[in-house]
CSV table of C-alpha atoms in Angstrom, one decimal:
chain,number,residue,atom,x,y,z
F,1,LYS,CA,120.6,100.9,82.8
F,2,MET,CA,117.3,99.4,83.3
F,3,LEU,CA,118.3,98.5,87.3
F,4,GLY,CA,119.1,102.5,87.2
F,5,SER,CA,115.7,103.4,85.8
F,6,ILE,CA,113.9,100.8,88.4
F,7,LEU,CA,116.2,102.5,91.1
F,8,SER,CA,115.3,105.9,90.1
F,9,LEU,CA,111.8,104.9,90.3
F,10,ILE,CA,112.2,103.9,93.9
F,11,CYS,CA,112.8,107.4,95.0
F,12,PHE,CA,116.3,107.3,95.1
F,13,ASP,CA,116.5,111.1,94.3
F,14,ASP,CA,115.0,112.1,97.6
F,15,MET,CA,117.4,109.9,99.5
F,16,LYS,CA,120.4,111.9,98.2
F,17,ARG,CA,119.2,115.0,99.8
F,18,LEU,CA,118.9,113.6,103.5
F,19,ASN,CA,120.8,115.0,106.3
F,20,VAL,CA,121.8,113.2,109.5
F,21,ARG,CA,118.4,113.6,111.5
F,22,GLN,CA,116.6,112.6,108.5
F,23,LEU,CA,118.4,109.5,108.1
F,24,ILE,CA,118.1,108.5,111.6
F,25,TYR,CA,114.3,109.3,111.1
F,26,GLN,CA,114.4,106.8,108.0
F,27,VAL,CA,115.9,103.9,109.9
F,28,LEU,CA,113.7,104.6,113.4
F,29,ASN,CA,110.7,104.7,110.9
F,30,PHE,CA,111.7,101.0,109.8
F,31,ALA,CA,112.4,99.9,113.5
F,32,MET,CA,108.6,101.3,114.3
F,33,VAL,CA,107.2,99.4,111.8
F,34,VAL,CA,109.3,95.9,113.1
F,35,SER,CA,108.4,97.1,116.8
F,36,SER,CA,104.7,97.4,116.1
F,37,ALA,CA,104.5,94.0,114.6
F,38,LEU,CA,106.4,92.6,117.5
F,39,MET,CA,104.4,94.4,120.0
F,40,MET,CA,101.0,93.1,118.4
F,41,TRP,CA,102.5,89.7,118.3
F,42,LYS,CA,103.7,89.9,121.9
F,43,GLY,CA,100.0,91.1,123.0
F,44,LEU,CA,98.4,88.6,121.4
F,45,ILE,CA,100.7,85.9,123.3
F,46,VAL,CA,99.7,87.6,126.4
F,47,MET,CA,95.9,87.7,125.6
F,48,THR,CA,95.6,84.0,124.6
F,49,GLY,CA,98.0,82.9,127.3
F,50,SER,CA,99.5,80.6,124.6
F,51,GLU,CA,103.5,80.6,123.5
F,52,SER,CA,102.5,80.4,119.8
F,53,PRO,CA,98.8,81.7,119.2
F,54,ILE,CA,98.8,81.3,115.4
F,55,VAL,CA,99.9,78.1,114.0
F,56,VAL,CA,99.8,76.4,110.5
F,57,VAL,CA,98.5,72.8,109.9
F,58,LEU,CA,101.6,70.9,108.4
F,59,SER,CA,100.2,67.6,107.7
F,60,GLY,CA,97.0,66.0,106.5
F,61,SER,CA,96.6,64.0,109.7
F,62,MET,CA,93.4,65.8,110.8
F,63,GLU,CA,91.5,65.7,107.7
F,64,PRO,CA,88.4,66.7,107.0
F,65,ALA,CA,88.4,69.0,109.6
F,66,PHE,CA,91.9,70.8,109.1
F,67,HIS,CA,93.7,70.4,105.7
F,68,ARG,CA,97.5,71.5,105.2
F,69,GLY,CA,98.0,75.1,105.0
F,70,ASP,CA,95.2,76.0,107.4
F,71,LEU,CA,95.9,78.6,109.8
F,72,LEU,CA,94.5,77.9,113.5
F,73,PHE,CA,94.1,80.2,116.2
F,74,LEU,CA,94.9,79.0,119.8
F,75,THR,CA,94.2,80.1,123.4
F,76,ASN,CA,95.7,78.3,126.4
F,77,PHE,CA,93.9,79.3,129.4
F,78,GLN,CA,94.9,77.4,132.6
F,79,ASP,CA,91.6,77.1,134.3
F,80,VAL,CA,89.9,75.3,131.2
F,81,PRO,CA,90.2,71.8,131.8
F,82,ILE,CA,91.1,69.6,128.8
F,83,ARG,CA,88.5,67.3,127.7
F,84,VAL,CA,88.0,64.5,125.2
F,85,GLY,CA,87.3,65.8,121.6
F,86,ASP,CA,89.4,69.1,122.2
F,87,ILE,CA,91.9,69.7,119.2
F,88,THR,CA,95.1,70.5,121.3
F,89,VAL,CA,98.5,71.5,119.7
F,90,PHE,CA,101.4,70.1,121.6
F,91,ARG,CA,105.0,69.6,121.5
F,92,ILE,CA,106.8,66.5,122.1
F,93,GLU,CA,110.1,66.9,124.1
F,94,HIS,CA,113.1,67.6,121.9
F,95,ARG,CA,111.1,67.7,118.8
F,96,GLU,CA,110.6,71.6,117.5
F,97,ILE,CA,107.7,71.0,115.2
F,98,PRO,CA,104.2,71.2,117.2
F,99,ILE,CA,101.5,68.8,116.7
F,100,VAL,CA,97.7,69.3,116.1
F,101,HIS,CA,95.7,66.4,117.0
F,102,ARG,CA,92.3,65.5,118.7
F,103,VAL,CA,92.2,64.4,122.6
F,104,ILE,CA,90.6,60.7,122.7
F,105,LYS,CA,91.2,59.8,126.2
F,106,VAL,CA,91.7,61.9,129.6
F,107,HIS,CA,92.8,60.8,133.2
F,108,GLU,CA,92.2,63.0,135.9
F,109,THR,CA,93.1,63.0,139.5
F,110,SER,CA,91.3,64.8,142.2
F,111,ASN,CA,93.6,67.9,142.2
F,112,GLY,CA,93.4,68.4,138.6
F,113,THR,CA,96.3,66.7,137.2
F,114,ILE,CA,95.8,65.4,134.0
F,115,LYS,CA,97.1,62.8,131.5
F,116,PHE,CA,95.7,62.3,128.1
F,117,LEU,CA,96.3,60.5,124.8
F,118,THR,CA,95.9,62.0,121.1
F,119,LYS,CA,95.4,60.9,117.8
F,120,GLY,CA,95.0,62.4,114.6
F,121,ASP,CA,91.3,62.1,112.8
F,122,ASN,CA,92.8,60.8,109.7
F,123,ASN,CA,95.2,58.5,111.2
F,124,ARG,CA,95.0,54.7,112.0
F,125,VAL,CA,96.6,54.7,115.3
F,126,ASP,CA,96.8,57.1,118.5
F,127,ASP,CA,100.1,59.0,118.8
F,128,ARG,CA,102.0,56.8,121.4
F,129,GLY,CA,104.3,56.0,118.4
F,130,LEU,CA,105.0,59.7,118.1
F,131,TYR,CA,105.6,60.5,121.8
F,132,ALA,CA,109.2,60.3,123.3
F,133,GLN,CA,110.8,57.3,124.3
F,134,GLY,CA,108.9,55.5,127.4
F,135,GLN,CA,106.2,58.4,127.2
F,136,TYR,CA,102.5,57.0,127.0
F,137,TRP,CA,100.7,60.1,128.1
F,138,LEU,CA,100.9,63.8,127.3
F,139,GLU,CA,100.3,66.6,130.4
F,140,LYS,CA,99.4,70.1,130.7
F,141,LYS,CA,103.0,71.3,130.0
F,142,ASP,CA,103.3,69.7,126.6
F,143,VAL,CA,100.1,71.9,125.5
F,144,LEU,CA,100.7,75.1,123.5
F,145,GLY,CA,97.2,75.6,123.2
F,146,ARG,CA,93.7,74.5,122.2
F,147,ALA,CA,92.3,75.3,118.5
F,148,ARG,CA,89.3,78.0,118.9
F,149,GLY,CA,89.1,79.2,115.4
F,150,PHE,CA,90.7,78.7,111.9
F,151,VAL,CA,91.2,80.5,108.4
F,152,PRO,CA,91.8,77.8,105.7
F,153,TYR,CA,94.3,78.0,103.0
F,154,VAL,CA,96.3,81.2,104.1
F,155,GLY,CA,99.1,79.3,105.8
F,156,ILE,CA,100.4,77.7,102.7
F,157,PHE,CA,102.2,81.3,102.2
F,158,THR,CA,104.0,80.4,105.5
F,159,ILE,CA,104.7,76.7,104.5
F,160,LEU,CA,106.1,78.1,101.1
F,161,MET,CA,108.3,80.7,102.8
F,162,ASN,CA,109.7,77.9,105.0
F,163,ASP,CA,110.3,75.4,102.1
F,164,PHE,CA,112.0,77.9,100.0
F,165,PRO,CA,114.0,80.1,102.5
F,166,GLN,CA,115.2,82.3,99.6
F,167,LEU,CA,111.4,83.4,99.1
F,168,LYS,CA,111.3,84.3,102.6
F,169,PHE,CA,114.6,86.2,102.3
F,170,ALA,CA,113.4,87.9,99.3
F,171,VAL,CA,110.1,89.1,100.5
F,172,LEU,CA,111.2,90.5,103.5
F,173,GLY,CA,114.0,92.0,102.3
F,174,LEU,CA,112.1,93.9,99.5
F,175,LEU,CA,109.4,95.0,102.1
F,176,GLY,CA,112.4,96.3,104.5
F,177,PHE,CA,114.2,98.0,101.3
F,178,PHE,CA,110.7,99.8,100.6
F,179,VAL,CA,110.1,101.0,104.1
F,180,LEU,CA,113.9,102.2,104.6
F,181,LEU,CA,114.4,104.1,101.1
F,182,HIS,CA,111.0,105.7,101.0
F,183,ARG,CA,110.3,108.9,102.3
F,184,GLU,CA,106.8,109.6,103.6
A,1,MET,CA,124.4,134.3,88.6
A,2,GLY,CA,123.7,137.4,90.5
A,3,GLN,CA,119.9,137.2,90.8
A,4,PHE,CA,119.6,134.2,93.2
A,5,LEU,CA,120.4,133.7,96.4
A,6,ILE,CA,121.5,130.0,95.9
A,7,PRO,CA,124.1,129.6,93.5
A,8,GLU,CA,122.8,128.0,90.2
A,9,GLU,CA,125.5,125.2,90.4
A,10,GLU,CA,124.4,124.3,93.7
A,11,TRP,CA,120.8,124.1,92.6
A,12,SER,CA,121.0,122.2,89.3
A,13,THR,CA,124.2,120.6,88.8
A,14,GLY,CA,125.9,120.3,92.0
A,15,GLU,CA,126.1,117.0,93.7
A,16,LYS,CA,124.6,117.6,97.1
A,17,LYS,CA,122.1,120.1,96.3
A,18,LYS,CA,120.5,118.9,93.4
A,19,PHE,CA,116.5,119.4,93.6
A,20,GLN,CA,115.4,116.6,91.5
A,21,SER,CA,112.3,114.7,92.5
A,22,THR,CA,110.8,111.6,91.0
A,23,LEU,CA,108.3,112.8,88.5
A,24,TRP,CA,104.8,111.4,89.3
A,25,ASP,CA,105.5,110.7,93.0
A,26,ALA,CA,103.4,113.5,94.7
A,27,SER,CA,105.3,113.0,98.1
A,28,SER,CA,108.6,113.1,96.4
A,29,MET,CA,107.7,116.4,94.6
A,30,LYS,CA,106.3,117.9,97.8
A,31,ASN,CA,109.5,116.8,99.7
A,32,THR,CA,111.4,118.5,97.1
A,33,LEU,CA,109.6,121.8,97.5
A,34,ASP,CA,110.0,121.5,101.2
A,35,ASP,CA,113.7,120.9,101.0
A,36,ALA,CA,114.3,124.0,98.7
A,37,ALA,CA,112.5,126.5,100.8
A,38,LYS,CA,114.2,125.5,103.6
A,39,THR,CA,117.6,125.6,101.7
A,40,ILE,CA,116.5,129.1,100.7
A,41,PHE,CA,116.1,130.3,104.2
A,42,VAL,CA,119.0,128.5,106.0
A,43,ASP,CA,121.6,128.7,103.4
A,44,GLY,CA,120.3,131.9,101.4
A,45,PHE,CA,119.0,134.1,104.1
A,46,LYS,CA,121.5,132.5,106.5
A,47,TYR,CA,119.2,132.1,109.6
A,48,LYS,CA,120.0,129.7,112.2
A,49,GLU,CA,117.8,126.2,112.1
A,50,SER,CA,116.2,124.9,115.0
A,51,HIS,CA,116.1,121.1,115.0
A,52,ARG,CA,113.5,120.7,118.4
A,53,LEU,CA,110.4,119.6,116.5
A,54,ILE,CA,112.3,116.7,114.7
A,55,ASP,CA,114.6,115.8,117.8
A,56,GLY,CA,111.3,115.5,119.6
A,57,ARG,CA,109.9,113.0,117.3
A,58,LEU,CA,113.2,111.1,117.1
A,59,ALA,CA,113.4,111.1,120.8
A,60,ILE,CA,109.9,109.4,121.2
A,61,SER,CA,110.4,106.9,118.6
A,62,LEU,CA,113.3,105.8,120.2
A,63,LEU,CA,111.6,105.5,123.4
A,64,ALA,CA,108.9,103.3,121.8
A,65,CYS,CA,111.5,101.2,119.9
A,66,SER,CA,113.3,100.4,123.3
A,67,CYS,CA,110.2,99.3,124.9
A,68,ALA,CA,109.8,96.8,122.1
A,69,ALA,CA,113.3,95.9,122.4
A,70,PHE,CA,113.1,95.5,126.0
A,71,ALA,CA,110.5,93.2,125.9
A,72,LEU,CA,112.1,91.2,123.3
A,73,VAL,CA,115.4,90.6,125.3
A,74,TRP,CA,113.3,90.0,128.3
A,75,ASP,CA,111.2,87.5,126.7
A,76,TYR,CA,114.1,85.7,125.5
A,77,LEU,CA,116.1,85.3,128.6
A,78,ASN,CA,112.8,84.5,130.5
A,79,PRO,CA,110.5,82.2,128.4
A,80,PHE,CA,106.9,82.9,128.4
A,81,PRO,CA,105.0,82.3,131.4
A,82,GLN,CA,107.4,84.0,133.8
A,83,SER,CA,107.5,87.0,131.5
A,84,ARG,CA,103.8,87.9,131.3
A,85,PRO,CA,103.8,90.8,133.4
A,86,VAL,CA,107.0,92.5,132.0
A,87,LEU,CA,105.3,91.9,128.2
A,88,ILE,CA,101.9,93.5,129.4
A,89,ALA,CA,104.0,96.4,130.9
A,90,CYS,CA,106.0,96.7,127.7
A,91,VAL,CA,103.0,96.3,125.2
A,92,ALA,CA,101.0,98.9,127.4
A,93,ALA,CA,103.9,101.2,127.3
A,94,TYR,CA,104.5,100.9,123.5
A,95,TYR,CA,100.8,101.4,123.0
A,96,VAL,CA,100.8,105.0,125.2
A,97,VAL,CA,104.2,105.9,123.7
A,98,THR,CA,102.8,105.7,120.0
A,99,CYS,CA,99.8,107.7,121.1
A,100,VAL,CA,101.9,110.3,122.4
A,101,LEU,CA,104.0,110.3,119.2
A,102,THR,CA,100.8,110.9,117.1
A,103,ALA,CA,99.7,113.5,119.4
A,104,HIS,CA,103.1,115.3,119.0
A,105,MET,CA,102.8,115.0,115.4
A,106,VAL,CA,99.2,116.1,115.0
A,107,TRP,CA,99.2,119.1,117.6
A,108,TRP,CA,102.7,120.1,118.1
A,109,GLU,CA,104.4,119.7,114.7
A,110,LYS,CA,101.1,120.1,112.7
A,111,ASN,CA,102.5,120.7,109.0
A,112,ILE,CA,105.8,122.6,110.0
A,113,PHE,CA,109.0,121.4,108.3
A,114,MET,CA,111.3,124.0,109.2
A,115,ARG,CA,111.8,126.7,112.2
A,116,ALA,CA,114.8,129.1,112.0
A,117,TYR,CA,116.0,131.9,114.2
A,118,GLN,CA,116.8,135.3,113.0
A,119,SER,CA,118.9,137.2,115.5
A,120,ASP,CA,118.8,141.0,115.9
A,121,PRO,CA,121.6,142.7,114.4
A,122,ALA,CA,121.8,144.9,117.4
A,123,GLY,CA,121.9,142.2,119.8
A,124,LEU,CA,119.3,143.7,121.8
A,125,ASP,CA,116.0,142.0,120.9
A,126,PRO,CA,115.3,138.2,121.4
A,127,ASP,CA,115.5,136.3,118.3
A,128,SER,CA,112.7,136.5,115.6
A,129,VAL,CA,111.4,132.9,114.7
A,130,TRP,CA,110.6,132.1,110.8
A,131,THR,CA,108.2,129.0,110.3
A,132,LEU,CA,107.6,127.2,107.3
A,133,SER,CA,104.9,124.7,106.9
A,134,SER,CA,103.3,123.4,103.8
A,135,ASN,CA,100.4,121.3,102.7
A,136,LEU,CA,99.4,119.1,99.8
A,137,PRO,CA,95.9,117.5,100.3
A,138,ARG,CA,95.6,113.7,98.5
A,139,TYR,CA,94.7,113.6,94.9
A,140,THR,CA,95.5,117.2,94.1
A,141,THR,CA,98.5,118.7,93.0
A,142,ASP,CA,97.8,122.1,94.7
A,143,TYR,CA,100.8,122.9,97.1
A,144,THR,CA,100.5,125.5,99.8
A,145,ILE,CA,103.4,126.8,101.4
A,146,THR,CA,102.7,129.1,104.6
A,147,VAL,CA,105.6,131.3,106.1
A,148,GLN,CA,105.0,132.6,109.5
A,149,PHE,CA,107.1,135.3,111.2
A,150,LYS,CA,107.1,135.9,115.0
A,151,ASP,CA,109.0,139.3,115.7
A,152,GLY,CA,111.6,139.2,118.6
A,153,SER,CA,111.1,142.4,119.8
A,154,THR,CA,107.2,142.9,119.5
A,155,GLY,CA,106.3,139.4,119.9
A,156,SER,CA,103.6,139.8,117.0
A,157,LEU,CA,102.9,136.8,114.8
A,158,ASN,CA,102.1,137.2,111.1
A,159,GLU,CA,102.0,134.9,108.2
A,160,VAL,CA,101.6,134.7,104.2
A,161,SER,CA,100.9,131.9,102.2
A,162,ILE,CA,100.7,130.7,98.6
A,163,THR,CA,98.9,127.9,96.9
A,164,LYS,CA,99.9,126.6,93.3
A,165,PRO,CA,99.8,123.4,91.4
A,166,MET,CA,103.3,122.1,91.6
A,167,SER,CA,103.6,121.7,87.9
A,168,VAL,CA,104.2,125.5,87.5
A,169,TRP,CA,107.7,125.0,89.5
A,170,TYR,CA,109.0,121.8,87.7
A,171,ASP,CA,110.2,121.0,84.4
A,172,GLY,CA,109.5,117.9,82.3
A,173,THR,CA,111.9,115.7,84.1
A,174,GLY,CA,111.0,116.6,87.7
A,175,LEU,CA,113.7,119.1,88.0
A,176,LEU,CA,112.7,122.1,90.4
A,177,LEU,CA,112.9,125.5,88.5
A,178,GLN,CA,115.0,127.8,90.5
A,179,SER,CA,113.8,130.7,88.6
A,180,GLN,CA,110.3,130.0,89.5
A,181,TYR,CA,110.6,128.8,92.8
A,182,GLU,CA,113.3,131.2,94.6
A,183,PRO,CA,111.7,134.4,93.4
A,184,GLU,CA,108.1,133.3,95.3
A,185,ILE,CA,109.6,132.1,98.3
A,186,ARG,CA,111.6,135.4,98.6
A,187,LYS,CA,108.5,137.4,97.7
A,188,LEU,CA,107.0,135.7,100.9
A,189,HIS,CA,109.8,136.6,103.0
A,190,ASP,CA,109.7,139.9,101.9
A,191,GLN,CA,106.2,140.5,102.6
A,192,LEU,CA,106.8,139.7,106.2
A,193,ILE,CA,109.8,141.9,106.5
A,194,SER,CA,108.0,145.0,105.2
A,195,LYS,CA,105.0,144.0,107.3
A,196,LYS,CA,106.9,144.3,110.5
A,197,LYS,CA,108.3,147.5,109.6
A,198,ASP,CA,104.4,148.9,109.7
């Protein structure tokens, strides 16, 4: 009975009266919300040149600069060279999760090819232990981008949603439910 | 039963045409008033409804969503650096289409929620057009409904409107009162019919 009163609160009354065209409009409205979000994300990807322009710091290996849960903004402009001290986000082959560490050594050839070594500020050793079997250096192709700005703590929400997939499902489900079922 | 255009069973107690709204939700109550006025004109006076406006909106929205869907699929098939030009094109296209959609809603549709055609009984003149639009400003309960009549034979445009706080037409549970609302709408309709005869 309580569910019934909650449901009637969510404007189900309006929904009973919809004809075909209005139903299609509700679905399209929902699709437009999703599309807008998608287009903003793709736009950001194109503007920054990075596949994943916003990442969340997952470990404490870069303290005191970045803590677990910080949100990082990346750019990946190919013409800006990678230098020692840059904080790069890179991916090791066959590993899904990107790593956020600082560049400590760079070897550069005359035509611009680069090999570099990274280390987390809070780690005792460099990252060679993390690289793939037989790999001792990173190259430009492994880089997702360089950190250009950050927002503290906001990423904890993303970490929570990843650790508890039911939470992600529930939040997205509820949002979708409301957009789909509310007439403007 | 004889005094209303829409049978009472359909208005209050029938399954499909119940004009029940959610009590404290202003947009729900506005939508209910709009729907009821539409029913009076289409089902009561038996005018033929035109779907041009809403079809236009649906078509533009569909175009925008397909731009987004295309970008998604293309990017999935050709990973990022290669898909850059296509992505730029899709984002730009999406932006343009959403601007067109906003323009359509602001200048073309305005507040119109129904357009219907009344054909000439003699079959000689082109159809007359009835247009209903409504307005409910934020933070007030004053609902304005405007009925516009364009005469098929003379081409003249006339409109009348009425503004009242919505509470006048609703009972305590959020059900629209046919005895209060339908006569008002019919009065607006009849005013325009008599103007036409002048």
